[in-house]
Amino acid sequence: MNVYETKNIRNIALLGHGGCGKTTLAEGMLYTAGGKNRYGKVENGTTSSDFDPEEVKRKISIRTSLIPVEWKEHKINVLDTPGYFDFVGNVKEALSVSDAAVIVMKASSGVEVGTEKAWEACETMKLPRMLYITEMDAPNVNYEAILENCKAKFGPSVAPMQVPWYDGEKYIGYIHAVKMVARRFEGDRVVECPIPEGYEDELHLVRTMILEAVAETDEMLMEKYFAEEEITISEIEKALKVGVANGDIVPVLCGNSVDRAGIRTLMDNIIRCFPSPDEAIHACDIDGKAGIFVFKTMVDPFIGKFSLFKVRSGKISRDDSLLNVRTGDTEKFVHIYVLQGKEQTEVETLNAGDIGAVAKLKDVSTNDTLCDKDANLEYEPIEFDKPYVKMAIFPLGKGDEEKMSTSLAKLMAEDKTFYTEYDKETHETVIHGIGEQQLDVIVSMLADKFKVAVKLERPTTRYRETIKGKMQVRGKHKKQSGGHGQYGDVVMEFEPSGDLEMPYIFEEKVFGGAVPKQYFPAVEKGLEECIHRGVLAGYPVVGLKAVLLDGSYHPVDSSEMAFKMATTIAFKEGVVKAKPTILEPIAHVEICVPEEYTGDIMGDMKKRRGRLIGMELKGKKQIIVAEVPMSEIYRYATDLRSITQGRGVVEYNFERYEEAPQDVQDKVIEARKEMA
């Protein structure tokens, strides 16, 4: 592959709803440009983008793939992103190095939730974008309705460039609404011809939308538009270049990726309208010292780890050594690659703005900055969505714990929205993900890639126990077995401390030396050991106040161990009689949904025993704040997306413990008995 100057590079993300045709479009671009000699299909598992066995099996993209396309002395780095919301981390990675985006829509579906999310992501990142409507040969396509919906959803910046041209039901070309000529498809090529009859109304509508968008970018053009003076083609094209770059104009193109109709026109417009990396919002420094940003990590059990990077400053060449800003270590780039899906092509140099990969560096992770040791650079890290779906994971094979742990660590290196933690209290490894589909892929990868079979279960909820009453009891431990015996005797009072964040408070009010002072620590030690396991279901005890009031001792048989045992006896009897109860963890939950889903969310919260704390309307989004038992929300992020067709998001964190309803307590106690 050739080495390209910065001005001849375009970095674009393909965004859109799951199944809208992004991967097929990437494949069509690559094939049309001569980058491969066989046109792959998603259904056959032969595309360059979807090369992972999981993607081939599921027929969806689960990771961002890099597809460099060489077209008319330019290099278009196409980042094909997943459309399913569980894999949003991969979308964030792609957007962090993209200078523009093509938002793909199916003509038969129009604007979908994923289209809206893609637009919002571009707005957040201030990325120039185009809308590309594919599958224009689907039956009963209503192009005008799609455009009107886009305009309603996304505003006046939407500027259609084409009117689709049909011969009966067959999509045969388009009318260029700027240059006012028709173009007919011949294979994947286009031939210019006169505008066909019968398209006057559609052409007027589309051209009006272009002129409105163009007029918004310049006061002089606005005056000409309202004065109904002609705006020339050169003025329109100049305004398009400026307007697209700053986000004031979003061109709409259409085609049919399966037979590659319109793909040449799309690639021409990507080069013509989108900025090169030195012109982009986050412009690369062509003349600066070498600096790269690692935006993605790929781990393969056989070939090892690849770090994908964008050259943000200067250029990087084979055998360069760069400083890792995070670790302070120097990393040597023995080989530099350009990836095309899973294919690797070694190159000598990559210039500012280009995207490449390097293998087997010592300690490099996603979000790392590597630069010349004198460069003083550090690039802004990607902010990944926090995962809120939790499951406990267990190996099925005997002795596979370590193998599972090592494999999970490799998968965490690849996906920063996935992580694991070991819960010392429940002795469970808990995995966290964006959604259940993502965790299902993790399980499948563990089995297929790393040969570790696992199962997922609902995590054990960390309940607590406490008491509501006050009780005074005697605990006596007396044992005679020849020689020295054992003797410890305590009178203790147990009551609520009022502080559920503290396991216990210990006090002594012994008068007259009934229990010698040297045994006080032993009594507290016995108490400390007891509170790890409550009397109802064996959960840790909190909010307990224990007071040593009285007791007795034997000058020969008493010992620290005997007083610990006496305390244990007192604890078990006293806590049982002091109205023990089970506490459940309560989460503070914040849910953001479009206003129309408020009623559905409120009803669902009620089923989960949630309590509404407050509501606030921000724009068209409703922020709902509630408190919900933690046991009810381990998979809530997935359920919320189901309720809102993917439009809702949730954040939650542990708030406090409070007493569980009696029916919940009964279930918890019964479940622990069965487990035991």
XYZ file of C-alpha atoms in Angstrom:
676
model
C 0.000 0.000 0.000
C 1.215 3.491 -0.865
C 2.237 6.071 1.727
C -0.075 9.105 1.552
C 0.468 12.747 2.371
C -1.826 14.168 5.055
C -3.827 16.276 2.588
C -4.731 13.132 0.630
C -6.089 11.198 3.629
C -9.726 11.034 4.797
C -10.654 9.292 8.061
C -14.374 8.436 8.178
C -16.549 6.402 10.514
C -19.487 4.459 9.122
C -22.303 4.880 11.663
C -25.927 3.775 11.838
C -28.493 1.366 13.198
C -27.659 -2.339 13.445
C -28.259 -4.060 10.103
C -28.497 -0.820 8.097
C -25.766 -1.860 5.642
C -22.518 -0.307 6.942
C -20.403 -3.425 6.410
C -21.857 -4.005 2.931
C -21.063 -0.384 2.067
C -17.462 -0.726 3.315
C -17.111 -3.898 1.250
C -18.562 -2.147 -1.808
C -16.122 0.765 -1.433
C -13.136 -1.570 -1.119
C -14.155 -3.711 -4.098
C -15.055 -0.749 -6.316
C -11.673 0.837 -5.602
C -9.894 -2.391 -6.584
C -8.773 -3.209 -3.055
C -9.915 -6.831 -3.416
C -10.880 -9.022 -6.340
C -13.849 -10.771 -4.759
C -16.948 -9.001 -3.468
C -17.714 -10.376 0.003
C -21.174 -10.722 1.522
C -22.280 -10.506 5.161
C -24.561 -13.534 4.835
C -21.636 -15.628 3.535
C -19.210 -14.386 6.187
C -16.776 -13.202 3.492
C -16.552 -9.427 4.077
C -13.233 -7.823 4.998
C -14.826 -5.981 7.957
C -16.561 -8.837 9.742
C -13.668 -11.287 10.012
C -13.980 -12.383 13.633
C -15.586 -15.850 13.993
C -18.226 -14.334 16.280
C -19.155 -11.798 13.591
C -19.294 -14.471 10.895
C -21.479 -16.663 13.122
C -23.856 -13.892 14.215
C -23.815 -11.936 10.928
C -23.344 -8.646 12.802
C -20.371 -6.402 13.513
C -19.138 -6.598 17.098
C -15.919 -4.609 16.743
C -14.743 -1.639 14.706
C -12.742 -2.695 11.645
C -10.319 -0.573 9.665
C -10.722 -0.740 5.866
C -8.323 1.555 3.968
C -9.638 2.357 0.481
C -7.344 3.865 -2.177
C -9.386 6.061 -4.499
C -8.274 8.698 -7.009
C -4.851 9.276 -5.411
C -6.437 9.524 -1.957
C -6.642 7.119 0.940
C -9.985 6.819 2.702
C -9.546 5.112 6.084
C -13.000 3.598 6.583
C -13.830 2.673 10.185
C -16.762 0.249 10.017
C -18.484 0.379 13.415
C -21.019 -1.944 15.092
C -24.614 -0.746 15.046
C -25.806 -2.696 18.080
C -25.798 -0.631 21.263
C -23.972 -3.223 23.377
C -20.801 -2.505 21.386
C -20.828 1.268 21.835
C -17.224 1.191 23.080
C -16.079 0.299 19.572
C -18.035 3.249 18.162
C -16.324 5.585 20.645
C -12.929 4.237 19.541
C -13.708 4.883 15.879
C -15.028 8.399 16.516
C -11.902 9.328 18.483
C -9.792 9.082 15.292
C -12.376 9.999 12.637
C -12.455 13.415 11.018
C -15.947 12.878 9.561
C -18.756 10.311 9.440
C -21.114 8.713 6.951
C -24.419 7.866 8.655
C -25.963 4.949 6.784
C -29.734 4.459 6.498
C -31.795 1.774 4.791
C -34.337 3.203 2.358
C -36.926 0.711 3.620
C -36.415 1.773 7.268
C -35.628 5.485 7.151
C -34.552 7.140 10.392
C -34.068 4.531 13.141
C -32.898 4.775 16.735
C -29.332 3.997 15.672
C -29.535 6.832 13.108
C -30.524 9.250 15.873
C -27.749 8.005 18.152
C -25.198 8.313 15.341
C -26.294 11.908 14.745
C -26.067 12.709 18.463
C -22.560 11.218 18.589
C -21.468 13.402 15.663
C -22.992 16.463 17.342
C -21.089 15.700 20.550
C -17.817 15.224 18.655
C -18.566 18.157 16.267
C -17.906 15.830 13.321
C -18.802 16.719 9.728
C -21.196 14.112 8.359
C -23.173 12.826 5.380
C -26.329 10.765 5.261
C -26.153 7.825 2.868
C -29.422 6.090 2.018
C -28.773 2.572 0.780
C -30.986 -0.168 -0.702
C -32.749 2.342 -2.923
C -34.010 -0.577 -5.035
C -36.259 -1.809 -2.191
C -39.977 -1.873 -3.039
C -42.103 1.233 -2.351
C -39.266 3.552 -1.284
C -40.672 6.959 -0.313
C -37.641 9.220 -0.743
C -39.523 12.441 0.006
C -40.854 11.040 3.284
C -37.348 9.986 4.326
C -35.998 13.469 3.593
C -38.853 15.167 5.453
C -38.272 12.891 8.448
C -34.537 13.665 8.381
C -35.306 17.373 8.219
C -37.751 17.097 11.117
C -35.324 15.083 13.252
C -32.044 16.792 12.377
C -32.933 20.307 11.254
C -32.267 22.567 8.259
C -28.660 21.395 7.761
C -29.949 18.309 5.864
C -29.191 18.914 2.179
C -30.110 16.187 -0.343
C -27.810 16.232 -3.360
C -29.725 13.791 -5.538
C -33.170 12.788 -6.739
C -33.372 9.006 -7.296
C -34.253 7.958 -10.850
C -36.436 4.873 -11.349
C -37.463 2.863 -14.383
C -40.603 1.246 -13.007
C -39.433 -0.375 -9.749
C -35.766 -0.469 -10.754
C -33.378 2.151 -9.359
C -31.333 3.132 -12.411
C -29.622 6.412 -11.482
C -30.107 9.876 -10.018
C -30.517 13.518 -10.905
C -27.720 15.712 -9.556
C -29.679 18.513 -7.903
C -26.703 20.905 -7.783
C -25.405 20.500 -11.343
C -28.906 19.807 -12.708
C -27.906 16.788 -14.799
C -28.987 13.147 -14.707
C -26.616 10.245 -14.199
C -27.461 6.695 -15.118
C -25.776 3.644 -13.551
C -23.954 1.247 -15.817
C -22.664 -1.448 -13.474
C -20.916 0.486 -10.715
C -20.155 3.386 -13.077
C -22.265 6.451 -13.895
C -22.987 7.989 -17.286
C -24.204 11.578 -17.624
C -27.435 12.099 -19.573
C -30.380 14.545 -19.856
C -32.827 14.921 -16.952
C -35.802 12.567 -17.523
C -39.344 13.914 -17.615
C -41.711 13.657 -14.663
C -39.240 14.607 -11.903
C -39.905 18.361 -11.821
C -41.717 18.408 -8.436
C -39.202 16.174 -6.666
C -36.281 18.082 -8.129
C -37.778 21.405 -7.027
C -38.238 20.071 -3.455
C -34.694 18.709 -3.226
C -33.037 21.741 -4.805
C -34.957 24.011 -2.424
C -33.582 22.023 0.523
C -30.010 22.399 -0.829
C -30.381 26.123 -1.412
C -31.865 26.641 2.073
C -28.917 24.788 3.663
C -26.360 26.651 1.500
C -27.969 30.036 2.236
C -27.648 29.378 5.991
C -23.823 29.348 5.657
C -23.308 32.844 4.201
C -25.109 36.183 4.570
C -24.538 37.125 0.942
C -26.018 33.814 -0.234
C -28.912 34.280 2.195
C -29.679 37.669 0.595
C -29.524 36.158 -2.905
C -31.815 33.316 -1.833
C -34.493 35.615 -0.413
C -34.165 37.930 -3.396
C -34.762 34.858 -5.587
C -31.511 35.543 -7.412
C -29.647 32.592 -8.936
C -26.987 30.977 -6.757
C -24.351 29.576 -9.099
C -23.022 26.015 -9.088
C -19.547 27.237 -8.060
C -21.067 29.219 -5.163
C -23.032 26.138 -4.067
C -19.963 23.873 -4.253
C -17.781 26.354 -2.341
C -20.485 26.759 0.326
C -20.875 22.977 0.543
C -17.166 22.487 1.284
C -17.224 25.115 4.042
C -20.666 24.173 5.349
C -19.950 20.434 5.574
C -16.668 21.051 7.397
C -18.314 23.146 10.121
C -21.466 21.015 10.340
C -23.874 23.574 8.862
C -24.588 21.333 5.863
C -25.169 17.583 5.880
C -25.322 16.228 2.316
C -27.675 13.331 1.598
C -26.574 10.788 -1.021
C -28.217 7.559 -2.035
C -27.301 4.304 -3.706
C -27.518 0.565 -3.551
C -24.499 -1.065 -1.952
C -25.252 -4.633 -3.057
C -24.774 -3.814 -6.746
C -22.519 -0.869 -5.804
C -24.702 1.726 -7.522
C -23.748 5.178 -6.216
C -20.585 4.102 -4.394
C -18.248 5.924 -6.798
C -20.257 9.110 -6.294
C -20.105 8.638 -2.515
C -16.305 8.215 -2.510
C -15.895 11.241 -4.780
C -17.960 13.313 -2.336
C -16.040 12.005 0.681
C -12.837 13.311 -0.906
C -14.449 16.546 -2.142
C -16.502 17.527 0.928
C -14.788 16.065 3.980
C -11.698 17.651 5.587
C -8.240 16.115 5.505
C -6.721 15.419 8.967
C -4.828 18.749 9.004
C -8.099 20.635 8.313
C -10.252 18.716 10.807
C -11.688 19.934 14.124
C -8.933 18.067 15.978
C -6.301 18.859 13.393
C -3.109 16.841 13.109
C 0.213 18.667 13.295
C 2.079 17.852 10.082
C 5.326 19.554 11.100
C 5.432 18.588 14.784
C 7.476 15.915 16.526
C 6.171 12.353 16.288
C 3.079 11.651 18.376
C 0.506 8.842 18.131
C -2.717 8.006 19.961
C -3.629 4.351 20.588
C -7.384 4.135 20.070
C -7.940 0.374 19.932
C -6.402 -2.912 21.052
C -6.933 -6.266 19.336
C -5.861 -9.472 21.068
C -5.499 -12.732 19.180
C -4.552 -15.995 20.949
C -2.192 -16.886 18.090
C -0.671 -13.677 16.697
C -0.732 -11.687 19.958
C -1.710 -8.076 20.560
C -2.130 -5.334 17.963
C -2.283 -1.668 19.000
C -4.169 0.461 16.472
C -3.111 4.106 16.409
C -3.560 7.422 14.632
C -0.528 9.571 13.882
C -1.542 12.861 15.467
C 1.743 14.703 14.955
C 4.727 14.437 12.638
C 5.295 11.020 11.116
C 6.321 7.605 12.358
C 8.738 5.249 10.665
C 9.856 1.673 11.177
C 12.467 1.274 13.952
C 11.409 4.546 15.639
C 11.406 4.555 19.441
C 8.634 6.472 21.201
C 8.009 7.312 24.845
C 4.800 5.959 26.406
C 3.557 8.958 28.408
C 1.563 6.745 30.801
C 4.320 4.290 31.745
C 7.441 6.340 31.101
C 8.884 3.428 29.106
C 10.289 3.596 25.592
C 8.681 1.364 22.962
C 10.427 0.422 19.718
C 8.357 0.075 16.542
C 10.108 -2.805 14.794
C 7.244 -3.194 12.301
C 4.433 -0.820 11.289
C 1.344 -2.211 9.614
C -1.703 -0.998 7.752
C -4.644 -3.266 8.542
C -7.395 -4.173 6.103
C -9.724 -6.135 8.359
C -7.513 -9.003 9.507
C -4.991 -8.587 6.679
C -1.715 -6.836 7.555
C 0.485 -4.917 5.132
C 3.832 -3.691 6.397
C 4.789 -0.081 5.594
C 7.912 1.980 6.172
C 6.252 5.251 7.208
C 2.912 6.753 8.139
C 2.327 10.498 7.966
C 0.275 12.730 10.256
C -3.414 11.844 10.085
C -2.923 8.263 8.937
C -4.010 5.166 10.849
C -1.859 2.085 11.414
C -1.077 -0.751 13.787
C 1.885 -2.127 15.684
C 2.266 -5.565 17.250
C 3.766 -6.895 20.463
C 4.695 -3.706 22.297
C 5.717 -4.182 25.946
C 3.032 -2.297 27.844
C 0.690 -0.283 25.646
C -3.066 0.069 26.170
C -6.000 1.802 24.537
C -5.890 5.561 25.289
C -2.074 5.693 25.519
C -0.092 8.545 23.985
C 3.309 7.634 22.553
C 5.588 10.409 21.324
C 9.089 11.628 20.732
C 10.770 11.982 24.114
C 11.111 15.754 23.580
C 7.591 16.287 22.256
C 5.689 16.941 25.526
C 2.417 15.576 24.116
C -0.570 13.844 25.719
C -3.817 13.341 23.826
C -7.275 13.413 25.351
C -8.438 9.897 26.278
C -11.660 8.310 25.055
C -14.445 8.499 27.642
C -16.065 5.075 27.550
C -19.615 4.388 28.729
C -19.734 2.799 32.157
C -21.159 -0.747 32.075
C -24.206 -1.385 34.285
C -25.167 -4.984 33.451
C -23.616 -7.445 35.924
C -23.346 -11.222 35.954
C -21.354 -13.693 38.034
C -19.142 -15.945 35.901
C -17.999 -19.460 36.794
C -15.695 -21.872 34.900
C -17.283 -25.221 34.087
C -13.973 -27.075 33.894
C -12.273 -28.173 37.088
C -9.226 -26.025 37.804
C -10.031 -23.540 35.011
C -10.214 -20.506 37.322
C -6.763 -19.174 36.410
C -7.246 -19.839 32.685
C -10.588 -18.009 32.832
C -9.020 -15.065 34.640
C -6.170 -14.748 32.123
C -8.568 -14.951 29.172
C -10.910 -12.348 30.674
C -7.942 -9.986 31.095
C -7.205 -10.274 27.358
C -10.830 -9.539 26.486
C -10.792 -6.525 28.831
C -7.757 -5.181 26.956
C -9.853 -5.265 23.757
C -13.073 -3.776 25.118
C -12.917 -0.927 27.608
C -16.662 -1.116 28.304
C -16.160 -4.590 29.773
C -14.432 -5.362 33.051
C -14.345 -7.922 35.825
C -13.961 -7.752 39.577
C -13.573 -10.378 42.258
C -16.045 -9.970 45.121
C -14.204 -11.047 48.264
C -17.448 -11.208 50.224
C -19.379 -13.486 47.862
C -16.278 -15.190 46.382
C -17.648 -14.553 42.895
C -16.019 -13.112 39.798
C -18.498 -10.539 38.496
C -18.342 -9.301 34.903
C -19.716 -5.898 33.903
C -20.945 -5.032 30.411
C -23.094 -2.589 28.462
C -25.686 -5.274 27.705
C -26.425 -8.966 27.729
C -25.586 -9.437 24.058
C -22.069 -8.172 24.769
C -21.703 -10.622 27.684
C -23.055 -13.436 25.512
C -20.292 -12.679 22.986
C -17.731 -12.730 25.813
C -18.890 -16.202 26.881
C -18.730 -17.423 23.288
C -15.243 -15.980 22.781
C -14.008 -17.629 25.976
C -15.192 -20.986 24.661
C -14.076 -20.643 21.039
C -10.936 -18.519 21.243
C -9.541 -19.442 24.632
C -11.083 -22.903 25.143
C -12.619 -22.004 28.522
C -16.239 -23.080 29.068
C -18.116 -20.866 31.535
C -21.610 -20.178 32.810
C -23.230 -16.911 33.884
C -25.510 -16.493 36.874
C -27.168 -13.615 38.652
C -24.640 -12.180 41.149
C -25.207 -12.792 44.830
C -26.720 -9.668 46.349
C -24.741 -8.352 49.310
C -27.471 -8.299 51.942
C -26.790 -7.310 55.542
C -28.340 -8.197 58.893
C -29.031 -6.009 61.897
C -31.288 -5.876 64.961
C -34.258 -3.676 65.825
C -34.615 -4.523 69.514
C -32.629 -4.480 72.739
C -31.680 -7.629 74.649
C -29.451 -8.519 77.597
C -28.072 -12.065 77.715
C -25.474 -14.149 79.515
C -22.956 -16.204 77.600
C -21.020 -18.787 79.592
C -18.371 -21.131 78.246
C -17.322 -23.784 80.780
C -15.426 -26.934 79.948
C -13.475 -29.386 82.096
C -11.323 -31.995 80.435
C -8.520 -32.866 82.872
C -5.826 -30.391 83.791
C -6.728 -26.792 83.129
C -10.365 -26.264 82.080
C -11.920 -23.449 80.120
C -14.032 -20.755 81.733
C -15.439 -17.518 80.363
C -18.605 -15.757 81.460
C -20.035 -12.521 80.043
C -23.247 -10.565 80.434
C -23.835 -8.471 77.316
C -26.452 -6.089 76.051
C -27.193 -5.837 72.303
C -29.082 -2.954 70.692
C -29.101 -0.986 67.404
C -26.217 1.468 67.120
C -28.058 3.719 64.658
C -25.112 3.643 62.214
C -25.541 1.083 59.420
C -22.171 2.026 57.912
C -20.373 0.626 60.961
C -20.501 -3.131 61.628
C -20.486 -2.717 65.377
C -19.701 -0.482 68.336
C -18.234 -2.150 71.432
C -18.343 -0.697 74.924
C -17.627 -2.081 78.391
C -19.353 -1.009 81.624
C -18.020 -3.617 83.976
C -17.841 -2.688 87.657
C -15.837 -4.331 90.414
C -13.557 -6.416 88.210
C -16.170 -9.086 87.439
C -14.333 -9.493 84.116
C -10.647 -8.542 84.308
C -9.519 -5.856 81.845
C -7.084 -8.181 80.105
C -10.069 -10.110 78.703
C -11.854 -7.065 77.209
C -9.929 -7.349 73.892
C -10.843 -11.046 73.729
C -14.537 -10.183 74.119
C -14.272 -7.612 71.295
C -12.336 -10.091 69.167
C -15.113 -12.664 69.642
C -17.677 -10.031 68.642
C -15.635 -9.057 65.575
C -15.577 -12.680 64.387
C -19.317 -13.147 64.991
C -20.533 -10.162 62.968
C -19.240 -11.753 59.740
C -22.159 -14.177 59.839
C -25.623 -13.153 61.015
C -28.217 -15.418 62.618
C -30.937 -15.241 59.922
C -29.211 -15.982 56.615
C -25.510 -15.756 57.400
C -24.971 -12.264 55.973
C -22.621 -9.771 57.687
C -24.102 -7.825 60.589
C -24.107 -4.010 60.692
C -25.457 -1.329 63.024
C -24.883 -3.354 66.196
C -24.008 -1.933 69.604
C -22.651 -4.462 72.098
C -22.007 -3.526 75.712
C -20.143 -5.788 78.178
C -21.958 -5.268 81.492
C -20.895 -8.079 83.790
C -19.564 -11.605 83.988
C -17.233 -13.781 86.007
C -13.895 -15.495 85.639
C -11.796 -18.326 87.077
C -8.264 -17.519 88.215
C -6.904 -20.725 86.616
C -9.312 -21.806 83.849
C -10.117 -18.419 82.295
C -8.342 -17.479 79.064
C -8.744 -15.229 76.045
C -10.097 -18.170 74.063
C -12.691 -18.945 76.731
C -13.952 -15.355 76.760
C -14.116 -15.308 72.936
C -16.268 -18.459 73.100
C -18.488 -16.928 75.784
C -18.994 -13.846 73.608
C -19.981 -16.054 70.655
C -22.614 -17.777 72.783
C -23.961 -14.412 73.970
C -24.036 -13.045 70.427
C -25.982 -15.972 68.977
C -28.569 -15.926 71.720
C -28.823 -12.145 72.106
C -29.109 -11.250 68.432
C -31.782 -13.907 67.837
C -33.865 -12.342 70.622
C -33.198 -8.709 69.619
C -35.535 -8.722 66.591
C -33.028 -9.508 63.856
C -33.851 -8.330 60.338
C -32.345 -8.389 56.843
C -31.223 -5.220 55.099
C -31.031 -4.894 51.338
C -28.721 -2.582 49.351
C -30.520 0.345 47.746
C -29.242 2.011 44.576
C -29.564 5.654 43.567
C -30.733 5.440 39.941
C -30.833 8.151 37.269
C -32.646 7.336 34.029
C -32.624 9.539 30.924
C -35.371 8.809 28.383
C -37.381 10.657 25.734
C -40.382 12.226 27.429
C -42.920 9.903 25.791
C -41.509 6.882 27.674
C -41.960 8.401 31.151
C -45.121 6.428 31.936
C -43.580 3.105 30.877
C -40.519 3.758 33.034
C -42.611 4.685 36.058
C -44.668 1.495 35.715
C -41.533 -0.622 35.404
C -39.971 1.075 38.427
C -43.027 0.175 40.480
C -42.611 -3.508 39.583
C -39.028 -3.285 40.821
C -40.104 -1.774 44.154
C -38.536 1.533 43.134
C -39.333 4.867 44.762
C -39.478 8.069 42.734
C -37.212 10.806 44.125
C -37.580 13.443 41.436
C -38.054 14.288 37.760
C -36.583 16.992 35.530
C -37.277 17.771 31.884
C -34.149 18.691 29.902
C -35.065 19.522 26.315
C -37.014 16.521 25.036
C -35.441 14.168 27.572
C -36.912 13.279 30.952
C -34.475 12.663 33.806
C -36.039 10.308 36.348
C -34.327 9.895 39.715
C -35.331 6.930 41.850
C -34.164 4.567 44.571
C -34.362 0.883 43.705
C -33.230 -2.286 45.492
C -29.907 -3.376 43.979
C -31.221 -6.916 43.488
C -33.732 -5.547 40.954
C -31.342 -3.772 38.573
C -28.475 -6.112 37.617
C -29.841 -6.314 34.056
C -31.891 -3.114 34.058
C -29.743 -1.402 31.383
C -30.789 -4.133 28.925
C -34.455 -3.974 29.968
C -34.454 -0.172 29.667
C -33.189 -0.350 26.089
C -35.965 -2.838 25.348
C -38.640 -0.559 26.838
C -37.375 2.527 24.972
C -36.242 0.905 21.679
C -32.661 1.715 22.640
C -33.232 5.391 23.483
C -32.915 5.202 27.284
C -29.739 5.276 29.375
C -29.232 4.596 33.063
C -26.625 5.257 35.713
C -26.741 3.937 39.243
C -24.630 3.573 42.352
C -24.986 2.093 45.817
C -26.746 4.505 48.159
C -27.392 2.765 51.507
C -28.892 -0.251 53.244
C -32.468 -0.390 54.461
C -34.800 -3.047 55.848
C -36.173 -5.424 53.225
C -39.904 -6.261 53.124
C -40.788 -9.474 54.978
C -41.611 -11.438 51.825
C -38.179 -10.555 50.414
C -36.534 -11.548 53.691
C -38.307 -14.905 53.624
C -37.063 -15.576 50.082
C -33.513 -14.588 50.999
C -33.488 -16.875 54.045
C -34.940 -19.769 52.038
C -32.423 -19.263 49.227
C -29.529 -19.395 51.709
C -30.882 -22.583 53.214
C -31.017 -24.189 49.766
C -27.501 -22.992 49.002
C -26.212 -24.436 52.265
